[in-house]
PDB file of C-alpha atoms in Angstrom:
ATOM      1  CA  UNK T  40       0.000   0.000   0.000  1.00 49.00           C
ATOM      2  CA  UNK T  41       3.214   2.553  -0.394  1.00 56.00           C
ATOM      3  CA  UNK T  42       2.798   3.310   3.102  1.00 59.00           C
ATOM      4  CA  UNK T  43      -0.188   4.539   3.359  1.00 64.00           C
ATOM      5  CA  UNK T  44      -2.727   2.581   5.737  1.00 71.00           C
ATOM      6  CA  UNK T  45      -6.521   2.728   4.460  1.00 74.00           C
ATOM      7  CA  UNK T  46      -8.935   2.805   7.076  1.00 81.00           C
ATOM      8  CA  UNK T  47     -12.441   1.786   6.751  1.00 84.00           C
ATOM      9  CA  UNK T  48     -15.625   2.065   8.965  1.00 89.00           C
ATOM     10  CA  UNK T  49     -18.643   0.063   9.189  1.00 92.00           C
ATOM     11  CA  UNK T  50     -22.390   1.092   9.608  1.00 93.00           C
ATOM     12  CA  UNK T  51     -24.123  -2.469  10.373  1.00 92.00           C
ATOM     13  CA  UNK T  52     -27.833  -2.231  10.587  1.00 90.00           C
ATOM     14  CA  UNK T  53     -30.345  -4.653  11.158  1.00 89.00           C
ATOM     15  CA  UNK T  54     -33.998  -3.957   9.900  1.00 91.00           C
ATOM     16  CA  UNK T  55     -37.195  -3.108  11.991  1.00 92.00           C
ATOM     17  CA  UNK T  56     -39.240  -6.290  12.168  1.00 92.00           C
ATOM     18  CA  UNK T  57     -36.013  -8.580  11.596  1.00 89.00           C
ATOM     19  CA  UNK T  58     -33.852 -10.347  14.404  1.00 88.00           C
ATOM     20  CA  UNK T  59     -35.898  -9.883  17.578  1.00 89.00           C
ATOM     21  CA  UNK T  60     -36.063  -6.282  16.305  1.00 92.00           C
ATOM     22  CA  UNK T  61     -39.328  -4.282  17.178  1.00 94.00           C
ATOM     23  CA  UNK T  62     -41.109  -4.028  13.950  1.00 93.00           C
ATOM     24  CA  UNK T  63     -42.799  -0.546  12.691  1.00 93.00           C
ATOM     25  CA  UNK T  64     -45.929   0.039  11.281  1.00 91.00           C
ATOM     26  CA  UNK T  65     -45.102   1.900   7.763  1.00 90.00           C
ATOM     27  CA  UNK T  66     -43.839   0.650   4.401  1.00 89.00           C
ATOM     28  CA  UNK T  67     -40.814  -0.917   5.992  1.00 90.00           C
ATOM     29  CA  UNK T  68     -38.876  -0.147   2.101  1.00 88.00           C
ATOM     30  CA  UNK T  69     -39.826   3.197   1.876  1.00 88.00           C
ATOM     31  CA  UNK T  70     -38.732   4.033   5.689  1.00 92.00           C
ATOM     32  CA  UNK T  71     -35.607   2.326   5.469  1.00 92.00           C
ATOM     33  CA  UNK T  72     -34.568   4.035   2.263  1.00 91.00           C
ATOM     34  CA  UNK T  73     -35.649   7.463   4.104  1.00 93.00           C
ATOM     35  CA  UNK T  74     -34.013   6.556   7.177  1.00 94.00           C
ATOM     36  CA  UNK T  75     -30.638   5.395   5.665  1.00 94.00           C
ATOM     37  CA  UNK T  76     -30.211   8.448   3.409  1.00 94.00           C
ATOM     38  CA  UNK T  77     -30.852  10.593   6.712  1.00 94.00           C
ATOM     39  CA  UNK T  78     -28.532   8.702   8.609  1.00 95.00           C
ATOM     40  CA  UNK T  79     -25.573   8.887   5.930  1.00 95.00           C
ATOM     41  CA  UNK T  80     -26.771  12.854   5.523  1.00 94.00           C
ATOM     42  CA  UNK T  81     -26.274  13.047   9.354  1.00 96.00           C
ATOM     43  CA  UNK T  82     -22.849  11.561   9.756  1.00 95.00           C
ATOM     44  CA  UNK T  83     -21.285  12.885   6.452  1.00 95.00           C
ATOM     45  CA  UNK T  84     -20.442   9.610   5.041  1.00 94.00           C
ATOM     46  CA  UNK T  85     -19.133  10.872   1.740  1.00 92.00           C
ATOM     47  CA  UNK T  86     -20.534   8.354  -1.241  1.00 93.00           C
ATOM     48  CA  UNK T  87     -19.949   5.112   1.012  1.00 96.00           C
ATOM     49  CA  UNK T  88     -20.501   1.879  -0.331  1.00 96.00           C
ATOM     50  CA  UNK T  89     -24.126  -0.101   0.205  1.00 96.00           C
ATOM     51  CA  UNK T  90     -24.024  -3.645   0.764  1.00 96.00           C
ATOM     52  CA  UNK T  91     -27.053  -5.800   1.136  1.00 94.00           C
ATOM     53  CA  UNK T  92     -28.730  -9.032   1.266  1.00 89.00           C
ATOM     54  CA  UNK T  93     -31.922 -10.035  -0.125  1.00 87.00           C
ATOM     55  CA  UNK T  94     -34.320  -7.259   0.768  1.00 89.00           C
ATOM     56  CA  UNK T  95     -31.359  -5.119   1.822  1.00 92.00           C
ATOM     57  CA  UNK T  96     -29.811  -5.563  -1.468  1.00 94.00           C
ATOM     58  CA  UNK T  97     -33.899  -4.893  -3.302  1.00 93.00           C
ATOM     59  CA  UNK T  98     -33.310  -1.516  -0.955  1.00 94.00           C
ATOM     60  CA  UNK T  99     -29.511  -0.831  -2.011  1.00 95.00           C
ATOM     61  CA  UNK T 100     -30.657  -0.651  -5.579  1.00 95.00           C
ATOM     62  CA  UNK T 101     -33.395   1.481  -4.543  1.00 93.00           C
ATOM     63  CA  UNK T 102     -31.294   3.963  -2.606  1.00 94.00           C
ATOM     64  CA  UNK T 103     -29.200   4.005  -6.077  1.00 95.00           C
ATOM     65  CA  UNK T 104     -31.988   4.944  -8.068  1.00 94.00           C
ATOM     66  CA  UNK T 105     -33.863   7.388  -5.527  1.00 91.00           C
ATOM     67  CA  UNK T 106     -30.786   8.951  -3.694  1.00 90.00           C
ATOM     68  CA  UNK T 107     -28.223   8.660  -6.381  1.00 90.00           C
ATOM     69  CA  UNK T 108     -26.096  11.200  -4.746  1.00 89.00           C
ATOM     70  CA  UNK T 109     -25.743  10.207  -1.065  1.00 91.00           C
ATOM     71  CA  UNK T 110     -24.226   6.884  -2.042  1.00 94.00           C
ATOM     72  CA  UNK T 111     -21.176   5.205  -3.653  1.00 95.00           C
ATOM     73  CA  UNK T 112     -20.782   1.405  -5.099  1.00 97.00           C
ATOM     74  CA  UNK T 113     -23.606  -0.497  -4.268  1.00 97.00           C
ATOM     75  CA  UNK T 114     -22.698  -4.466  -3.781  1.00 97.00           C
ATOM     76  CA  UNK T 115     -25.811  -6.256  -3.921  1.00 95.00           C
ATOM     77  CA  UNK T 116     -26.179 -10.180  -2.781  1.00 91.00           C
ATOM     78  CA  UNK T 117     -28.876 -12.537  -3.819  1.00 86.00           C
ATOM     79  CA  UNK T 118     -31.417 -10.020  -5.087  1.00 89.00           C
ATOM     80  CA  UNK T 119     -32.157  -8.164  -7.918  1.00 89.00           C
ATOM     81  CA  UNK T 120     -34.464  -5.220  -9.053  1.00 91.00           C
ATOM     82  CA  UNK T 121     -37.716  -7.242  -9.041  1.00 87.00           C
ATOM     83  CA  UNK T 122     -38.829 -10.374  -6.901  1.00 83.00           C
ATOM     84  CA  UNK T 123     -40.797 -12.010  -9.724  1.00 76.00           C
ATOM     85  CA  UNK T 124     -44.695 -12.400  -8.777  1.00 74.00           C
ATOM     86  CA  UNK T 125     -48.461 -10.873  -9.122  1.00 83.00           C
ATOM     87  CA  UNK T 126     -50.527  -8.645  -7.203  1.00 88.00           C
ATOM     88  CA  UNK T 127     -52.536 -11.763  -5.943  1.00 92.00           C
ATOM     89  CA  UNK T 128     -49.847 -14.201  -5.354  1.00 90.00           C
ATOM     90  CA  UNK T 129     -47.925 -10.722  -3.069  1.00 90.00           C
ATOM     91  CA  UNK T 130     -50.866 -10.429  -1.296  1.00 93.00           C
ATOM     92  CA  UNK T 131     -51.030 -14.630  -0.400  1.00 92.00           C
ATOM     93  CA  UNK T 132     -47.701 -14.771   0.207  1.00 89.00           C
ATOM     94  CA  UNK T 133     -48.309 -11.657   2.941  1.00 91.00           C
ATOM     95  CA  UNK T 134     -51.121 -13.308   4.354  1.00 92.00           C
ATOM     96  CA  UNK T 135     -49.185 -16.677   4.840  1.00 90.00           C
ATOM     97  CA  UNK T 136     -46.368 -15.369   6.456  1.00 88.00           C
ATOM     98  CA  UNK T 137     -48.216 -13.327   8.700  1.00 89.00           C
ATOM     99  CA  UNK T 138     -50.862 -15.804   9.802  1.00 91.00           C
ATOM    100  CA  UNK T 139     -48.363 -19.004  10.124  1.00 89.00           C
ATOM    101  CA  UNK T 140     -48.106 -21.010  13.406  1.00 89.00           C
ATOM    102  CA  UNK T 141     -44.926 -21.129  15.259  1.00 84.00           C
ATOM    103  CA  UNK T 142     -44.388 -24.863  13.634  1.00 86.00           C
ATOM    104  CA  UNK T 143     -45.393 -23.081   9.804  1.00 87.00           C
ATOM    105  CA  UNK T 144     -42.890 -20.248  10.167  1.00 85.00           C
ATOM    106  CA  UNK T 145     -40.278 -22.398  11.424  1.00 81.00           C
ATOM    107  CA  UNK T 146     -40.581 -24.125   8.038  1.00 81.00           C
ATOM    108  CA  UNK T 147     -41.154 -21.090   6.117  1.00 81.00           C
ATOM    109  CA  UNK T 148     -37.939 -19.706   7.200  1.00 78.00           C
ATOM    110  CA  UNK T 149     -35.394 -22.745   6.976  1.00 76.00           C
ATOM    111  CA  UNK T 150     -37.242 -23.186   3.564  1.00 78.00           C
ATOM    112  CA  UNK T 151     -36.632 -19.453   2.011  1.00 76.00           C
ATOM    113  CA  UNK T 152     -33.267 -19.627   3.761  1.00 74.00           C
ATOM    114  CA  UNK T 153     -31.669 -23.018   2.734  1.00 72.00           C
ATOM    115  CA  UNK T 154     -30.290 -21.854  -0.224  1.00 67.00           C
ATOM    116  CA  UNK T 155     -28.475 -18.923   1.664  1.00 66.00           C
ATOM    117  CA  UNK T 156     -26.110 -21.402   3.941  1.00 68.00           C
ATOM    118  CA  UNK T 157     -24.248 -24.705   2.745  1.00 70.00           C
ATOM    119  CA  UNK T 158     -23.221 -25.299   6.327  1.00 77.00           C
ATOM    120  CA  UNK T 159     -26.342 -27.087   7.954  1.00 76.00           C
ATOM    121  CA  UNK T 160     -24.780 -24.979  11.103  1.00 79.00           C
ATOM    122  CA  UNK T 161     -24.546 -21.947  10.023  1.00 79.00           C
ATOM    123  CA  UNK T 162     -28.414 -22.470   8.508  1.00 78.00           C
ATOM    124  CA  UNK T 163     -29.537 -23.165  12.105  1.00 80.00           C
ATOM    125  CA  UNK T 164     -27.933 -19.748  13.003  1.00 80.00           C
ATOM    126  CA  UNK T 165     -29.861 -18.017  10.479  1.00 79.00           C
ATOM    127  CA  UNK T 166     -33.036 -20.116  11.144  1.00 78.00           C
ATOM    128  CA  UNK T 167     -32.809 -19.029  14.690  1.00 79.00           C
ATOM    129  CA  UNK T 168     -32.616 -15.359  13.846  1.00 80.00           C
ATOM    130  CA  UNK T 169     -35.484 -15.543  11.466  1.00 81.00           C
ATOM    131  CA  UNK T 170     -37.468 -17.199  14.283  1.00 81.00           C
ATOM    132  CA  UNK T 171     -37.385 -14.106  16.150  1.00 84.00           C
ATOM    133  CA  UNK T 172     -38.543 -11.699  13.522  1.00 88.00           C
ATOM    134  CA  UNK T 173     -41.925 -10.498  13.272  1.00 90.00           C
ATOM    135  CA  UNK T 174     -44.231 -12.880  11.085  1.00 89.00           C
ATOM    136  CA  UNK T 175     -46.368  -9.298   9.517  1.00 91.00           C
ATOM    137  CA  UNK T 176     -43.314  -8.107   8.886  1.00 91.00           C
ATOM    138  CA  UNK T 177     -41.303 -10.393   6.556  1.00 89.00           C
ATOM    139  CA  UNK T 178     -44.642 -11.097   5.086  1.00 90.00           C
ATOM    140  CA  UNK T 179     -44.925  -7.389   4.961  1.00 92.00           C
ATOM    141  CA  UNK T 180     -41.615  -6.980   2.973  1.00 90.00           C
ATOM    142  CA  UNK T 181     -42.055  -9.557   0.924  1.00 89.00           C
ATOM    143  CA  UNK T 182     -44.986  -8.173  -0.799  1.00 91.00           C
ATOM    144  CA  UNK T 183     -43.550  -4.735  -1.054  1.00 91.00           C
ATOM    145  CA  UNK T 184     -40.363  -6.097  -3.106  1.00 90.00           C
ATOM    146  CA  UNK T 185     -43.125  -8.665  -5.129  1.00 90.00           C
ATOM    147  CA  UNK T 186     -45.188  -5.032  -6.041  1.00 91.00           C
ATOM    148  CA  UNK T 187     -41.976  -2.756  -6.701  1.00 91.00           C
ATOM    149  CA  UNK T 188     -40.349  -3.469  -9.897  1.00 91.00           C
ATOM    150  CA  UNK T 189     -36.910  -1.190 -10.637  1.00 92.00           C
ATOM    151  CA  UNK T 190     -36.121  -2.984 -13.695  1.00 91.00           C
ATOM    152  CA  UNK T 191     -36.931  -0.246 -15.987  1.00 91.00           C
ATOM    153  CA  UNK T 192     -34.513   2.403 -13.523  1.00 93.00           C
ATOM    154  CA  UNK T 193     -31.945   0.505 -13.590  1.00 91.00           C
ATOM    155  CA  UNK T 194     -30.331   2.632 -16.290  1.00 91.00           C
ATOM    156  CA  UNK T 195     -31.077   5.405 -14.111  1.00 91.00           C
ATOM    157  CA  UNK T 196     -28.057   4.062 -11.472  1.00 94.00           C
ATOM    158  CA  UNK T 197     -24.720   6.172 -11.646  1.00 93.00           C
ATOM    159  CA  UNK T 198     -22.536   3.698  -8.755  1.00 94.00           C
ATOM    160  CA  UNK T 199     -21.310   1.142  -9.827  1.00 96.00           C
ATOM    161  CA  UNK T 200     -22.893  -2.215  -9.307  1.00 96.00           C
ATOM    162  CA  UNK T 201     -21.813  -5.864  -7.859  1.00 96.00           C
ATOM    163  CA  UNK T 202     -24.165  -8.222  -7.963  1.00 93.00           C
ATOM    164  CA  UNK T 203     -23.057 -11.203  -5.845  1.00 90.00           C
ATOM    165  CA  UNK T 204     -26.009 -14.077  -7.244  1.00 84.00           C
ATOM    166  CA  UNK T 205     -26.125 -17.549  -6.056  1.00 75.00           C
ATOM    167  CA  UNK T 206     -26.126 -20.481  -9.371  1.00 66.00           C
ATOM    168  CA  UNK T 207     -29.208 -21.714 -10.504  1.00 63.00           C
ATOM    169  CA  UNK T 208     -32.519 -20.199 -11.902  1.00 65.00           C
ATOM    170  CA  UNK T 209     -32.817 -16.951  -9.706  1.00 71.00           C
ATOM    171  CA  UNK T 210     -29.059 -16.034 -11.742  1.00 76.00           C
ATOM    172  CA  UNK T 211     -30.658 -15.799 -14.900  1.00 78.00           C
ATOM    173  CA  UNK T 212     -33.552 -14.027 -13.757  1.00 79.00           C
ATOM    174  CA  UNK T 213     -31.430 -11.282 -12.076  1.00 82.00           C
ATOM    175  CA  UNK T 214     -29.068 -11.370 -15.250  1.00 81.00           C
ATOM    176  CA  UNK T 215     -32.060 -10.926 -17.964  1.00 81.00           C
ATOM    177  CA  UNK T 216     -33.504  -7.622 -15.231  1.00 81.00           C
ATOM    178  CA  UNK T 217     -30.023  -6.082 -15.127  1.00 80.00           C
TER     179      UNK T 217
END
């Protein structure tokens, strides 16, 4: 590094609703996207870099497109611009999550997170995080990324953009959006 150190700082969040955190009652999208650009206003971060997973990448790639200038690179795991799905089938899924049993949304979640962890561990560690997020609102958040297509802004996006996909089926869907 020709003698210069680099120093880097980071902003971890975890969203309302998720991880035994107290959920909120608004668009949980639209206040994190408000929320995160105030916070990065507040502290000065100049242009720093947005990583997220899943519905925090969905919201990276909005912040790119809505608050172009209070962010830099945008690195964007296992999501994409649209989570592929109908008005009816957003408004099921919504319903489902929010209305399963303890025994449902212990399957719900190992099932939408078993492609996220090879480790059978390291799943149980995610499982058991899921398990203490609030039912309304992943079901909640899941229709709001199933109604919100960016597809047609991406071109709009002046950071540059990782995308970080797993293999399979959901790759080429995020490819043909991008």
């Amino acid at each position: 590094m020709s003698g210069l150190e680099a120093s880097y700082e980071c902003h971890v969040i975890t969203l309302s609703g998720f991880a035994g955190r107290p959920p909120i009652e608004e668009p949980l999208s639209a206040a994190v996207r408000r929320d995160l650009t105030r916070y990065i206003r507040s502290r000065r971060l100049e242009r720093p870099v947005i990583v997220g997973h899943s519905m925090g990448g969905f919201i990276a790639l909005w912040l790119a497109v809505s608050a172009p200038d209070s962010i830099g690179p945008v690195i964007v795991v296992d999501a994409g611009p649209a989570l592929s799905g109908d008005l009816e089938e957003a408004k099921m899924l919504r319903s489902k999550w929010a209305a399963a049993s303890d025994e449902e949304f212990a399957i719900q979640a190992k099932y939408m997170y078993a492609g996220m962890a090879s480790n059978p561990r390291r799943l149980e560690a995610i499982s058991a995080l899921a398990a203490k997020s609030d039912r309304k609102t992943i079901g909640d958040a899941i229709y709001e990324m199933m109604i919100t297509n960016l597809t047609d802004r991406m071109s709009e996006i002046r950071s540059p953009v990782l995308f970080l996909l797993a293999d399979g089926g959901f790759k080429q869907r995020i490819r043909k959006q991008v």
